[in-house]
Amino acid sequence: MKIKIRGVRGSIPTPGSDTAYYGGNTSCVEVSEQEYRLVLDAGSGMRLSNVDGGPGNHRVDILLTHLHLDHIMGLGFFQPLFDPSMEVHIWGPASTTHSLHSRLSRYLSPPLFPVLIRNLPCKLFLHEVNNTRFEIGPFKIESAYVIHPGPTVGYRITGKHSTFTYIPDHEPALGRDGMVDDPNWVSGYTLAEGADLLLHDSQYSSGEYPSKQGWGHSSMEDTLRFAGLAGVKHLLLAHHDPVHTDVQLNGMFESLKSTHRCNFEYELAVEGKEFDLA
Amino acid sequence: MPAQAIEVILNRQLADCLSIPVFITDRKGNLIFYNEPAEEILGKRFEETGEMSVEVWATIFKPLDEEGKPLPPEGLPLVKTLKNCKPYHKIFTIENLKGKKERISVTTYPIMGRGAEFLGAVALFWEIKDE
């Protein structure tokens, strides 16, 4: 399984020289195995995605964790949606009262976007997910609700030889005393358990987190704890706060490394970086 | 034990922040969490007991009607919520293992998830002082 990071920024794109190293595009990751390709989230990084389809180069599957703007703003600029020969499958959560189609239409319609979802030239298929298991080609996929404002899922993607877990927006430590030690009471645990690679929200430092509690994101320290509890092998800290420059992120990470020794590898997610989990 | 649904986890985290006694059960009525104020009523700490089967924790309280006669289980709000997946409310007296009687107000509600599935129940206890 190959993973390519297309966007690591949280909330809003942050172009500019101050963020050029880690990247300014919002959430998007490509996952490929054999001739099958998945695109996880449709943030502004999706514009850079050169996905040219899966089997026979005529199918692509987009897995949305939730429909906050930073996770869907790239959809309207994803070329396969405008290609009549393409079959595009979008997987994502509905809400209690609105279908996935209805929720996506809020963005893919005027005045926010000039093209109506029904007028997209591709062959479009929408699939609603919740606590679901499904398969796409060689991928066995599990989706489950996680703690974040509004209907939000994380994905556990198992290929032939490895497992990648993707939870870019997540606040498992929400509560009076933070994360509970019992794994059965930790949001997202079953998605992340034993994963070869986990990409997880780590928007804040532990100093910043108290004033942002309940916003749906994690501190780097809580993410390390979550990853340790889940027994992952490799952690990517992602969804970087838009106010954090490369210099600040480097400083935060150095501070983290000096105080946290873990029995797994961890690093800050960088736009453009690739991982081969074979 | 399977991992708890996110809706159940959030109910526990909320209960953990409240100063009123809160009990959370699974679909079958097994007690899966109670907060610190509820520990005062049970006389046991959650860290010590962990989860309790419905058979065990149902024996801790003896519910009584206004005449001091035992209330049948089917008349209790939590039992009705577990059976019908609807909220209920009732005022009655309980006698704990030490024989202490307290008049309490109990409000229960079902935890209905996003997919409208029944995931468990919550009971809020409120001790009624002399009014």
mmCIF file of C-alpha atoms in Angstrom, chain B residues 4-68:
data_model
loop_
_atom_site.group_PDB
_atom_site.id
_atom_site.type_symbol
_atom_site.label_atom_id
_atom_site.label_comp_id
_atom_site.label_asym_id
_atom_site.label_seq_id
_atom_site.Cartn_x
_atom_site.Cartn_y
_atom_site.Cartn_z
ATOM 1 C CA GLN B 4 -18.388 1.674 23.219
ATOM 2 C CA ALA B 5 -20.231 3.708 20.611
ATOM 3 C CA ILE B 6 -19.212 7.337 20.392
ATOM 4 C CA GLU B 7 -22.631 8.430 21.663
ATOM 5 C CA VAL B 8 -22.114 6.347 24.819
ATOM 6 C CA ILE B 9 -18.576 7.690 25.299
ATOM 7 C CA LEU B 10 -19.833 11.277 25.076
ATOM 8 C CA ASN B 11 -22.581 10.541 27.617
ATOM 9 C CA ARG B 12 -19.943 9.214 30.003
ATOM 10 C CA GLN B 13 -17.749 12.271 29.523
ATOM 11 C CA LEU B 14 -20.746 14.520 30.161
ATOM 12 C CA ALA B 15 -21.725 12.542 33.266
ATOM 13 C CA ASP B 16 -18.174 12.846 34.507
ATOM 14 C CA CYS B 17 -18.586 16.640 34.509
ATOM 15 C CA LEU B 18 -21.956 16.766 36.321
ATOM 16 C CA SER B 19 -22.692 17.102 40.011
ATOM 17 C CA ILE B 20 -25.895 15.054 39.818
ATOM 18 C CA PRO B 21 -25.798 11.247 40.017
ATOM 19 C CA VAL B 22 -25.774 9.641 36.580
ATOM 20 C CA PHE B 23 -25.925 5.947 35.736
ATOM 21 C CA ILE B 24 -25.286 4.625 32.222
ATOM 22 C CA THR B 25 -26.319 1.175 31.081
ATOM 23 C CA ASP B 26 -25.865 -0.821 27.906
ATOM 24 C CA ARG B 27 -28.795 -2.068 25.845
ATOM 25 C CA LYS B 28 -29.424 -4.937 28.260
ATOM 26 C CA GLY B 29 -29.345 -2.827 31.397
ATOM 27 C CA ASN B 30 -25.878 -3.770 32.566
ATOM 28 C CA LEU B 31 -24.353 -0.843 34.446
ATOM 29 C CA ILE B 32 -21.345 0.294 32.391
ATOM 30 C CA PHE B 33 -20.591 3.619 34.109
ATOM 31 C CA TYR B 34 -21.627 5.771 37.057
ATOM 32 C CA ASN B 35 -20.179 9.095 38.072
ATOM 33 C CA GLU B 36 -18.850 10.297 41.422
ATOM 34 C CA PRO B 37 -22.184 11.640 42.748
ATOM 35 C CA ALA B 38 -23.695 8.244 41.882
ATOM 36 C CA GLU B 39 -20.942 6.575 43.880
ATOM 37 C CA GLU B 40 -22.381 8.331 46.932
ATOM 38 C CA ILE B 41 -25.699 6.602 46.361
ATOM 39 C CA LEU B 42 -24.264 3.194 45.557
ATOM 40 C CA GLY B 43 -21.677 3.375 48.307
ATOM 41 C CA LYS B 44 -19.179 1.942 45.875
ATOM 42 C CA ARG B 45 -16.552 3.516 43.641
ATOM 43 C CA PHE B 46 -16.623 2.822 39.910
ATOM 44 C CA GLU B 47 -12.879 2.265 39.915
ATOM 45 C CA GLU B 48 -13.450 -0.527 42.435
ATOM 46 C CA THR B 49 -16.491 -2.220 40.968
ATOM 47 C CA GLY B 50 -16.092 -1.648 37.261
ATOM 48 C CA GLU B 51 -19.118 -2.657 35.267
ATOM 49 C CA MET B 52 -21.977 -4.501 36.946
ATOM 50 C CA SER B 53 -24.420 -6.917 35.405
ATOM 51 C CA VAL B 54 -28.082 -5.984 35.634
ATOM 52 C CA GLU B 55 -28.624 -8.848 38.073
ATOM 53 C CA VAL B 56 -26.032 -7.464 40.472
ATOM 54 C CA TRP B 57 -26.767 -3.773 40.466
ATOM 55 C CA ALA B 58 -30.539 -4.220 40.503
ATOM 56 C CA THR B 59 -30.213 -5.759 43.972
ATOM 57 C CA ILE B 60 -28.392 -2.765 45.424
ATOM 58 C CA PHE B 61 -31.541 -0.657 45.573
ATOM 59 C CA LYS B 62 -34.923 -1.684 46.871
ATOM 60 C CA PRO B 63 -37.479 0.624 45.208
ATOM 61 C CA LEU B 64 -40.556 1.316 47.317
ATOM 62 C CA ASP B 65 -43.869 2.987 46.592
ATOM 63 C CA GLU B 66 -45.468 5.686 48.734
ATOM 64 C CA GLU B 67 -46.802 3.091 51.125
ATOM 65 C CA GLY B 68 -43.421 1.473 51.531
#
